[in-house]
CSV table of C-alpha atoms in Angstrom, one decimal:
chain,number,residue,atom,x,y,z
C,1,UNK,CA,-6.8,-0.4,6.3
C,2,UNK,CA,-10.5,-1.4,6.1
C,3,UNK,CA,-11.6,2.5,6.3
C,4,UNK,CA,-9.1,3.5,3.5
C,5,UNK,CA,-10.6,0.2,1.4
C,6,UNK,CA,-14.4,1.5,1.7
C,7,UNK,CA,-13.3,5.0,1.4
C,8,UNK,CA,-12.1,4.0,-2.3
C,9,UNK,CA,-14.5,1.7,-3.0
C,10,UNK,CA,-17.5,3.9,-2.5
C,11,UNK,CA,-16.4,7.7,-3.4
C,12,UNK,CA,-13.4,6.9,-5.9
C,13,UNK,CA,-12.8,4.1,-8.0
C,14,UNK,CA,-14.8,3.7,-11.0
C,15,UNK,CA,-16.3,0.5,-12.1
C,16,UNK,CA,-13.9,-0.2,-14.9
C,17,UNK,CA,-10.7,-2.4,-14.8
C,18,UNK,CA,-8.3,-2.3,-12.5
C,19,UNK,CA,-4.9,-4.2,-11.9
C,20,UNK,CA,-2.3,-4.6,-9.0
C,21,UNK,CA,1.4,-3.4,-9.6
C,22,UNK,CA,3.9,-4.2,-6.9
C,23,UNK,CA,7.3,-3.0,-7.3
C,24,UNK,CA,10.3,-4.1,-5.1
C,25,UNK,CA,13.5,-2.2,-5.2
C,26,UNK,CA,17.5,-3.1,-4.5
C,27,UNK,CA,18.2,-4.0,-0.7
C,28,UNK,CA,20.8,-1.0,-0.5
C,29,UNK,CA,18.3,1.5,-1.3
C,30,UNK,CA,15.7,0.8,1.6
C,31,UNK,CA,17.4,2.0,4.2
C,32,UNK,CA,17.4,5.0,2.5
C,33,UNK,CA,13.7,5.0,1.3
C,34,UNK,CA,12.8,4.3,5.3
C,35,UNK,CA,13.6,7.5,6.3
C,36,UNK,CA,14.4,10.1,3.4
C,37,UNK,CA,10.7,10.7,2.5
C,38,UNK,CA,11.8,13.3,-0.4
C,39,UNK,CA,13.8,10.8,-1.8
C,40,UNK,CA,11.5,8.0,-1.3
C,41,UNK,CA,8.5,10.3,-3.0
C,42,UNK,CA,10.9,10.6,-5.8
C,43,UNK,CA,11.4,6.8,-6.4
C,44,UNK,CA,7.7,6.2,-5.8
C,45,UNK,CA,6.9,8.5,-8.7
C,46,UNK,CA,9.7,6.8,-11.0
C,47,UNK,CA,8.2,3.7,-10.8
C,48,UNK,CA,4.5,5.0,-11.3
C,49,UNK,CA,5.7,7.1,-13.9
C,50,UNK,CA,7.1,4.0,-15.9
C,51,UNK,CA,3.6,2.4,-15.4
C,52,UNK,CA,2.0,5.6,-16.8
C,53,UNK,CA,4.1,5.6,-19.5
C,54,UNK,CA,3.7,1.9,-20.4
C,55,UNK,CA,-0.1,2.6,-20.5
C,56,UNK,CA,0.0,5.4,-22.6
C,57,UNK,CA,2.0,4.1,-25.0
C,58,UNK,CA,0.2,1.1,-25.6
C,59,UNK,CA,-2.7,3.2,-26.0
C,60,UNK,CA,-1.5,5.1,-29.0
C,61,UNK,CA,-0.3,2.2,-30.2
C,62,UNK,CA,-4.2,0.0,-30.1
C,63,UNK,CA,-6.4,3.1,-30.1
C,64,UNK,CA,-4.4,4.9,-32.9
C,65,UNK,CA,-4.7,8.3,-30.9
C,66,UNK,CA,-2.6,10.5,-32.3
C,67,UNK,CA,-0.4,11.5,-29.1
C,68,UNK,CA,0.0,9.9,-26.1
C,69,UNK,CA,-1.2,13.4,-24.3
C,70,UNK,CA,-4.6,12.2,-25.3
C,71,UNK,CA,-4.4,9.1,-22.8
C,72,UNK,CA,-5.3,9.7,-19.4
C,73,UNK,CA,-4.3,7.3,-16.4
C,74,UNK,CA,-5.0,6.9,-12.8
C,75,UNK,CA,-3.8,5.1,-10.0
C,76,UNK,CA,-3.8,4.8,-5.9
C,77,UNK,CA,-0.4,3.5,-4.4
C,78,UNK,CA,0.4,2.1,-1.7
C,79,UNK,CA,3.9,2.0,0.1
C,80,UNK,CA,4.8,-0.8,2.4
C,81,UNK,CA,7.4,-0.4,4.6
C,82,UNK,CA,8.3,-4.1,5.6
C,83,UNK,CA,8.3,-8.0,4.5
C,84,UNK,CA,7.0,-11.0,5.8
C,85,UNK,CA,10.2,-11.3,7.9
C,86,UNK,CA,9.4,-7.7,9.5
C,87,UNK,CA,12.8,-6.7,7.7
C,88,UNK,CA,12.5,-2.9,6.4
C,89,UNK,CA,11.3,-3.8,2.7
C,90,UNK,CA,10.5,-0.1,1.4
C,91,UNK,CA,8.1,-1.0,-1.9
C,92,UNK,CA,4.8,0.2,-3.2
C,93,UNK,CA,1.5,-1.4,-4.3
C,94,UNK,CA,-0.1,0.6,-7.1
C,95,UNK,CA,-3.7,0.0,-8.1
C,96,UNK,CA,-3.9,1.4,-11.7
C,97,UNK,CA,-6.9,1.7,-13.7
C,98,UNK,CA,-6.4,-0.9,-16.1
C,99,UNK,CA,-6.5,1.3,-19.3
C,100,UNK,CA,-7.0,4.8,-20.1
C,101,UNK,CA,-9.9,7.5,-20.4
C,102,UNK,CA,-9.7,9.5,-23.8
C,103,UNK,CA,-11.8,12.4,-25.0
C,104,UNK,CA,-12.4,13.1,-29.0
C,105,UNK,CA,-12.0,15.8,-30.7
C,106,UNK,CA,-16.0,17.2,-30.4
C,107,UNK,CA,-15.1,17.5,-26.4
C,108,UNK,CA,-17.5,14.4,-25.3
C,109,UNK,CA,-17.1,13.3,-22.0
C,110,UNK,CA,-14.2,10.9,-21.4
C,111,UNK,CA,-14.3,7.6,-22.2
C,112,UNK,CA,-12.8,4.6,-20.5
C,113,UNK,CA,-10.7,2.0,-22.7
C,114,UNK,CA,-9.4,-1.1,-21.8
C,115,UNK,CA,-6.1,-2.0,-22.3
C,116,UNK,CA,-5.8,-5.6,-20.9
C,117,UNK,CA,-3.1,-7.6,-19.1
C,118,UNK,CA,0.7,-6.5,-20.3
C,119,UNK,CA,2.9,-8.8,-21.8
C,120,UNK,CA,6.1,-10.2,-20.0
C,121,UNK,CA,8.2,-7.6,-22.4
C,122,UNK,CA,6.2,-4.7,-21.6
C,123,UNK,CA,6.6,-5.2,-17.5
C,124,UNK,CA,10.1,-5.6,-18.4
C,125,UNK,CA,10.3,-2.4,-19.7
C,126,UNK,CA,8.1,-0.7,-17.1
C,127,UNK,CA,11.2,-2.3,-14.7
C,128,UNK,CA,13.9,-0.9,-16.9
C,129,UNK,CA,12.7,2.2,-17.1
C,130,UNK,CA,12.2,2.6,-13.3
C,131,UNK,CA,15.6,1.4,-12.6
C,132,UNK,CA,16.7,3.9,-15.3
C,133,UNK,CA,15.0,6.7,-13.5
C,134,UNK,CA,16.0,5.9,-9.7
C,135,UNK,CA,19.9,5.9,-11.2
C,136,UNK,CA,19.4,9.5,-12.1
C,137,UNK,CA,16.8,10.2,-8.8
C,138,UNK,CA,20.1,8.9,-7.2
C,139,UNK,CA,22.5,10.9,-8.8
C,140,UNK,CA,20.6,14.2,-8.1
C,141,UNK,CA,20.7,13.7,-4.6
C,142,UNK,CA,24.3,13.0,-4.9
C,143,UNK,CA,24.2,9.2,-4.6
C,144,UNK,CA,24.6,6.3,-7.1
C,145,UNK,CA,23.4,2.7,-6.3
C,146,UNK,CA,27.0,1.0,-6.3
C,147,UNK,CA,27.8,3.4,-3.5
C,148,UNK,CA,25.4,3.1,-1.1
C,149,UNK,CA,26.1,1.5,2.5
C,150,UNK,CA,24.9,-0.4,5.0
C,151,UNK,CA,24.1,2.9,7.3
C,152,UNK,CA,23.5,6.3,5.7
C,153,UNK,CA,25.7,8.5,7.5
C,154,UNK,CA,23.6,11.3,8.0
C,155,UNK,CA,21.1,9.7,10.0
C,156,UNK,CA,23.8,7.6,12.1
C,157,UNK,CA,25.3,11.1,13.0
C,158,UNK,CA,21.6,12.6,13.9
C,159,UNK,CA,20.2,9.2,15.3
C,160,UNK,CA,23.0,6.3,15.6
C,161,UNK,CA,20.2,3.8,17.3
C,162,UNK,CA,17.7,4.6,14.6
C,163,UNK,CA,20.4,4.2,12.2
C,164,UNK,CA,21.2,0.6,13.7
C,165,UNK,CA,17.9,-0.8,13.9
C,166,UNK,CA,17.1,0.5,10.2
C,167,UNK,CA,20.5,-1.4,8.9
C,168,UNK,CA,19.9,-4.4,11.0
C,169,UNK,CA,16.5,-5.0,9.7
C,170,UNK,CA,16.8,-4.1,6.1
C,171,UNK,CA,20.0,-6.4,6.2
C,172,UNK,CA,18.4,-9.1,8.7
C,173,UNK,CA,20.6,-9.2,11.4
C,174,UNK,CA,20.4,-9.9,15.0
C,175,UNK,CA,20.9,-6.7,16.6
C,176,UNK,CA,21.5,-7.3,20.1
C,177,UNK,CA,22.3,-9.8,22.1
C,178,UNK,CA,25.3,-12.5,22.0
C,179,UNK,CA,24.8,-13.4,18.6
C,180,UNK,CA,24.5,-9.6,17.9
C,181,UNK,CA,25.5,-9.3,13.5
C,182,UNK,CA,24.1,-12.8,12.5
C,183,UNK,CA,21.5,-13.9,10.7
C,184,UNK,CA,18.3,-13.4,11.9
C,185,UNK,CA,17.1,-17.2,12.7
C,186,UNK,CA,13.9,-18.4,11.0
C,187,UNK,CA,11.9,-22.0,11.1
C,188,UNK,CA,12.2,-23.9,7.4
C,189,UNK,CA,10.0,-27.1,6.5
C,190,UNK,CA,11.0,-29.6,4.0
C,191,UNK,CA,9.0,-28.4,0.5
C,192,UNK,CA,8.3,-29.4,-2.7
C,193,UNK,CA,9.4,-27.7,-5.8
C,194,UNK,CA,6.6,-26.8,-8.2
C,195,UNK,CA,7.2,-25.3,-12.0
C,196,UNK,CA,5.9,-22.0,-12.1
C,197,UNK,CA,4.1,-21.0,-14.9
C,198,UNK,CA,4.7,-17.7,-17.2
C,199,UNK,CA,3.9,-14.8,-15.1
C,200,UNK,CA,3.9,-10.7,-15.3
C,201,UNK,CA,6.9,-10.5,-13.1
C,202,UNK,CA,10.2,-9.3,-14.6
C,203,UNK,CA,13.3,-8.2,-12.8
C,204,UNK,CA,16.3,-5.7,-13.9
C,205,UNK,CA,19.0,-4.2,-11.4
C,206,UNK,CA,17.8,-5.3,-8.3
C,207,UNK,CA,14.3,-3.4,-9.4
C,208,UNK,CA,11.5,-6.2,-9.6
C,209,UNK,CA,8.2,-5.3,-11.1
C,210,UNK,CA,4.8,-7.8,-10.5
C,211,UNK,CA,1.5,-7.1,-12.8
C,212,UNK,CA,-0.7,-10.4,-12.5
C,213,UNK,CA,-3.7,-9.1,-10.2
C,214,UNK,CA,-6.6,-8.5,-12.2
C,215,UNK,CA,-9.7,-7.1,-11.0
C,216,UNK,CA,-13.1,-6.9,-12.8
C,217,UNK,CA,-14.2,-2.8,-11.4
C,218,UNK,CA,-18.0,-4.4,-11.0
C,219,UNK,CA,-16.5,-7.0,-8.2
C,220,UNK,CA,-16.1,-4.1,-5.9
C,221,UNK,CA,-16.1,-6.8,-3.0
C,222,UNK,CA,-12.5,-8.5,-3.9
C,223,UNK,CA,-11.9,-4.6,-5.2
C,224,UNK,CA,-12.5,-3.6,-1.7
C,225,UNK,CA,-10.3,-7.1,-0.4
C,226,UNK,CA,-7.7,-6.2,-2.6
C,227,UNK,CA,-7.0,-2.8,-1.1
C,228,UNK,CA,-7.1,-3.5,2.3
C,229,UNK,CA,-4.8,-6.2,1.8
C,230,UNK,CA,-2.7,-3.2,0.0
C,231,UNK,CA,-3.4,-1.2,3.3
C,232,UNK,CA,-2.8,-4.0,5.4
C,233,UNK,CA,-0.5,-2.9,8.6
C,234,UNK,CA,3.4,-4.8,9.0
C,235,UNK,CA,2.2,-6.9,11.7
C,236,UNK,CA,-0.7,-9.1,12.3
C,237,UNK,CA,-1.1,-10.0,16.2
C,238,UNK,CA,-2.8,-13.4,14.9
C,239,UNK,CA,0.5,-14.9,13.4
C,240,UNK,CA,2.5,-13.9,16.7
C,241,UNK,CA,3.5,-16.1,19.0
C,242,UNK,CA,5.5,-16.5,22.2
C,243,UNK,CA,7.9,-19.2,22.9
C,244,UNK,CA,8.6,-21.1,26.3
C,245,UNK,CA,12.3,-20.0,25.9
C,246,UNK,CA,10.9,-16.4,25.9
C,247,UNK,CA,11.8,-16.1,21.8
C,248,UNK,CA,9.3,-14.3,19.2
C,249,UNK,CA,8.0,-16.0,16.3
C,250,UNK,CA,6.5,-14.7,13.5
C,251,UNK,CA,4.8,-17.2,11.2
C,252,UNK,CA,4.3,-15.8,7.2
C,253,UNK,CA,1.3,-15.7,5.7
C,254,UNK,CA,3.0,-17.9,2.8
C,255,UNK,CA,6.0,-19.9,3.2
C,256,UNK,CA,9.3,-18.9,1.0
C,257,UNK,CA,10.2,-20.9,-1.8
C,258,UNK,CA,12.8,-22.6,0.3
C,259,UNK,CA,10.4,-24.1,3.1
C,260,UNK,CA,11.3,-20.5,5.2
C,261,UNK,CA,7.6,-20.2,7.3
C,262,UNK,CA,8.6,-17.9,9.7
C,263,UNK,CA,11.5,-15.8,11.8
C,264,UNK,CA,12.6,-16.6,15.6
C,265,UNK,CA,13.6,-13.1,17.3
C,266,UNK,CA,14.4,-12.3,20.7
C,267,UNK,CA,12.4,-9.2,22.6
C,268,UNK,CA,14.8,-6.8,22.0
C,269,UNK,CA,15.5,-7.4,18.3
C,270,UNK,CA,11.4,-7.8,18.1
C,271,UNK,CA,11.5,-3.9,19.2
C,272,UNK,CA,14.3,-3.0,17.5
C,273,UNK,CA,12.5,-4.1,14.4
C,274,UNK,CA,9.2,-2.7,15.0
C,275,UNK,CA,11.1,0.8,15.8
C,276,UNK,CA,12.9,0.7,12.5
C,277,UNK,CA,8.8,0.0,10.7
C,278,UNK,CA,7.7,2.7,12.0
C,279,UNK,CA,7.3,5.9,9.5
C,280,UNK,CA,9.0,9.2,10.3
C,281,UNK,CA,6.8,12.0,10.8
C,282,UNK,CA,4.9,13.4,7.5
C,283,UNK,CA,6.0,10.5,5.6
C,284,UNK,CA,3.1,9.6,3.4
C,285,UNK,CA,2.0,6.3,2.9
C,286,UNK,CA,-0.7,7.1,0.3
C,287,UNK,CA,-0.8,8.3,-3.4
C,288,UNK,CA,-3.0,9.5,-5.6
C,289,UNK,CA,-1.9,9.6,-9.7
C,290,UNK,CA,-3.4,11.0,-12.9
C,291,UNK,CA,-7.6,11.3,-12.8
C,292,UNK,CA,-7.8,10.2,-9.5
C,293,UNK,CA,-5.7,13.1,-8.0
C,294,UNK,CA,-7.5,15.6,-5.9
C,295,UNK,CA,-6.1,18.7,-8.0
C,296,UNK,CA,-7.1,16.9,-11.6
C,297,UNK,CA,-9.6,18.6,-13.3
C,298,UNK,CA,-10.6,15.5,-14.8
C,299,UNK,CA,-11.4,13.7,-11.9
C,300,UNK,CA,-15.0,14.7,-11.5
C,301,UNK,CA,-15.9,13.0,-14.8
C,302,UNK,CA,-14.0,10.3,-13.5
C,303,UNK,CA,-15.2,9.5,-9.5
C,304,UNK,CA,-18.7,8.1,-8.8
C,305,UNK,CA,-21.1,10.6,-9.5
C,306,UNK,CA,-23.0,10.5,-6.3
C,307,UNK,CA,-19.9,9.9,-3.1
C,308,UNK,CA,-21.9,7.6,-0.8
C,309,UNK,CA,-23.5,9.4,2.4
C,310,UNK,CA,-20.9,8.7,5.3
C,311,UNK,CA,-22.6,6.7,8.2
C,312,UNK,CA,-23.9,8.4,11.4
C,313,UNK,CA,-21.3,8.2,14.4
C,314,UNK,CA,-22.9,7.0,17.5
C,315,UNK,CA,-24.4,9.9,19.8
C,316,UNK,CA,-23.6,9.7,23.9
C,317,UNK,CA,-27.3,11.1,23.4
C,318,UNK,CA,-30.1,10.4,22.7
C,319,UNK,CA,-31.5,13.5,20.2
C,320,UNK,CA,-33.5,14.5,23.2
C,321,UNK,CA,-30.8,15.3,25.2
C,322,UNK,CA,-28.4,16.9,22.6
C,323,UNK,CA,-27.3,20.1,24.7
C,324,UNK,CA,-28.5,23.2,23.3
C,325,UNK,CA,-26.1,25.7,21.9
C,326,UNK,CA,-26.4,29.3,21.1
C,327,UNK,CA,-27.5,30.4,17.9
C,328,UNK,CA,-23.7,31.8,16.7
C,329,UNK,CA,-22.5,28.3,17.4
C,330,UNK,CA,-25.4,26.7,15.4
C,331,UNK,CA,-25.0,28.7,12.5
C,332,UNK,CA,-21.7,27.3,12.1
C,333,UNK,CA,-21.5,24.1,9.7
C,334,UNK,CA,-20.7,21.0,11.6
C,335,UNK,CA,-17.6,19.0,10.0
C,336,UNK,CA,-18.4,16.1,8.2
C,337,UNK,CA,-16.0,12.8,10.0
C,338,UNK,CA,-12.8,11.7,8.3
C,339,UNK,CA,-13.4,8.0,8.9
C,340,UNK,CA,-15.9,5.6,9.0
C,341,UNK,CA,-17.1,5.1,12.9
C,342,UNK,CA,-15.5,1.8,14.0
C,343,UNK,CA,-19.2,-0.3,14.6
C,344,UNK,CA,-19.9,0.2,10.7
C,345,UNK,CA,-16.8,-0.8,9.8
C,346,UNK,CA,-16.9,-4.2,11.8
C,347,UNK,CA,-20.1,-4.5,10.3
C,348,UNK,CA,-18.9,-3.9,6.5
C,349,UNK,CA,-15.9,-6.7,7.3
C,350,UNK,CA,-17.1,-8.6,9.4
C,351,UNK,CA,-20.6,-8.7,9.1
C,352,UNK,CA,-20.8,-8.1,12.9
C,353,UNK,CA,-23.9,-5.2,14.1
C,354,UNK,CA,-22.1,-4.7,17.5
C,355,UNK,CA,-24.7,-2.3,18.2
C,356,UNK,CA,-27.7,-4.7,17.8
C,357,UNK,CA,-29.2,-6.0,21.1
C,358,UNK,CA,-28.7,-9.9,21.6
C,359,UNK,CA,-31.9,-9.9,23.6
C,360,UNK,CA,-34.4,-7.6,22.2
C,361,UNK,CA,-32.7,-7.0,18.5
C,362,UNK,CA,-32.9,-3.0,19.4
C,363,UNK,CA,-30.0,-0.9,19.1
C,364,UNK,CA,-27.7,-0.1,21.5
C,365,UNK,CA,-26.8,3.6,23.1
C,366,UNK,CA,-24.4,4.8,25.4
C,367,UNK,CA,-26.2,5.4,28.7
C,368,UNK,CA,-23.1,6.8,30.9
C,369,UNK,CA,-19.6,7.9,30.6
């Protein structure tokens, strides 16, 4: 989460205009989505596709260009496999450049032009044309929406306890127990209804499209916030509790709209939940789109110019006692790390140096393993 955040921050996102998209899709089609990662690549990339094609459009339409070829988009997504209520809840968080690059006709570098927040008929459209999209996605696999189940039969034939904990969750059911098939209990407090304003959310067949997140690409501190809540894992330990009867409860982050503030599970339907959140293997939770793909060849004119040096791991030696090696090993070019070593990142979030002394203010070493 946090090391995907300052990853994007720092070597990929340009400082120019960025907004949130969040699409949700129909219940029947998440069990689906949990496990089928072709299929669920192919959804993903209907609904970013609408998005792209929104963008460009509207770009031909205030820039004058004359195709919308000539509009170039980019995006990082995001797909979330669960809800508040730990229920499967397959959707994706897209972080689109809010506009589009565009080069003239002398072959100039690119430049960036804002597009500005869409209007309630234009995410309406981006959720048509997803929905559109997934009902031919659909068909191509041999499926339509109207005939989906509550188990896909495939995977109850390969894994029939799999299968049940991915229907029981997606459909929020008990699982086991004596009230095994029942509604999953949850905790409601009385509430108070409040008039919502006009918003960039729009809804057709079960396919439910949110644009309202805004982000100003200099503010790359709630940038960074932004994404790691898009990263953020299914569960967080700090809204967990145990009861005295030996129940689970899992408070929400934000109560429902009904007064719902948070789902009471037993231990076995807690497991059987978290086994049904878990991804298959290969099943990738992060996308790049457009300039901001690895195999564009726009993307270096796109990316900071300069990727910030990666931080310095912490040694079990001191460079003193580095072991020798021999000089074919030490001709050899020593990988760079993937991620960010854990102290800088607690230090980048937190703003906690867990490597700096409380006595003496030095820094610390590792003295013995």
């Amino acid at each position: 989460m946090s090391d995907a955040a300052a990853h994007l921050v720092d070597d990929v996102l340009p400082e120019v205009p960025t907004r949130q998209w969040v699409c949700s899709l129909p219940w029947r089609l998440r069990i689906l989505l949990g496990y089928d990662r072709r299929l669920c690549a192919e959804v993903m990339s209907a609904f970013t596709g609408a998005v792209s094609r929104s963008l460009r459009r509207r770009a031909k339409a205030q820039l004058g260009l004359p195709s919308v070829d000539d509009a170039h988009v980019g995006a990082v997504t995001f797909i979330q496999r669960s809800d508040s209520a730990l229920r499967l809840n397959v959707h994706a968080h897209s972080l689109f450049i809010d506009g589009v690059y565009v080069r003239d006709a002398t072959g100039k570098p690119l430049e960036f032009h804002a597009l500005g927040a869409p209007t309630f008929e234009e995410v309406e459209q981006v959720a048509q044309w997803t929905h559109a999209r997934i009902v031919k996605v659909l068909l191509g696999h041999g499926r339509t929406l109207d005939g989906l189940g509550d188990e896909p039969a495939e995977l109850t034939h390969d894994q029939p306890v799999l299968a049940s904990c991915y229907a029981a969750s997606a459909s929020d059911v008990q699982l086991l127990g004596d009230n095994a098939g029942q509604k999953t209990l949850k905790l409601v407090q009385p509430v108070r209804a409040v008039r919502l304003e006009a918003r960039a959310l729009a809804e057709f067949g079960g396919v439910n499209v949110h644009a309202e997140v805004a982000i100003d690409g200099r503010d790359r501190q709630r940038l960074e916030h932004v994404l790691r809540y898009m990263a953020r894992p299914p569960l967080a330990l700090d809204r967990l509790s145990l009861r005295d009867d030996g129940y689970v409860v899992y408070r929400f982050k934000k109560a429902w709209r009904d007064g719902t503030h948070a789902v009471v599970l037993s231990p076995a339907d807690f497991i059987a939940r978290l086994c049904a959140l878990v991804p298959p293997p290969r099943f990738h939770l992060m996308r790049y789109l457009g300039v901001l793909a690895g195999h564009s060849s726009l993307r270096a004119e796109v990316v900071p110019k300069k990727p910030a040096a990666p931080p310095k791991q912490l040694s079990l030696f001191d460079d003193a006692d580095e072991p020798t090696t021999s000089a074919k090993s030490a001709t050899k070019k020593t990988a760079e790390p993937s991620r960010h070593p854990w102290s800088w990142l607690l230090q980048r979030v937190f703003a906690v140096d867990i490597l700096k002394c409380e006595k003496c203010g030095g820094r610390l070493r590792i003295v013995e393993v």
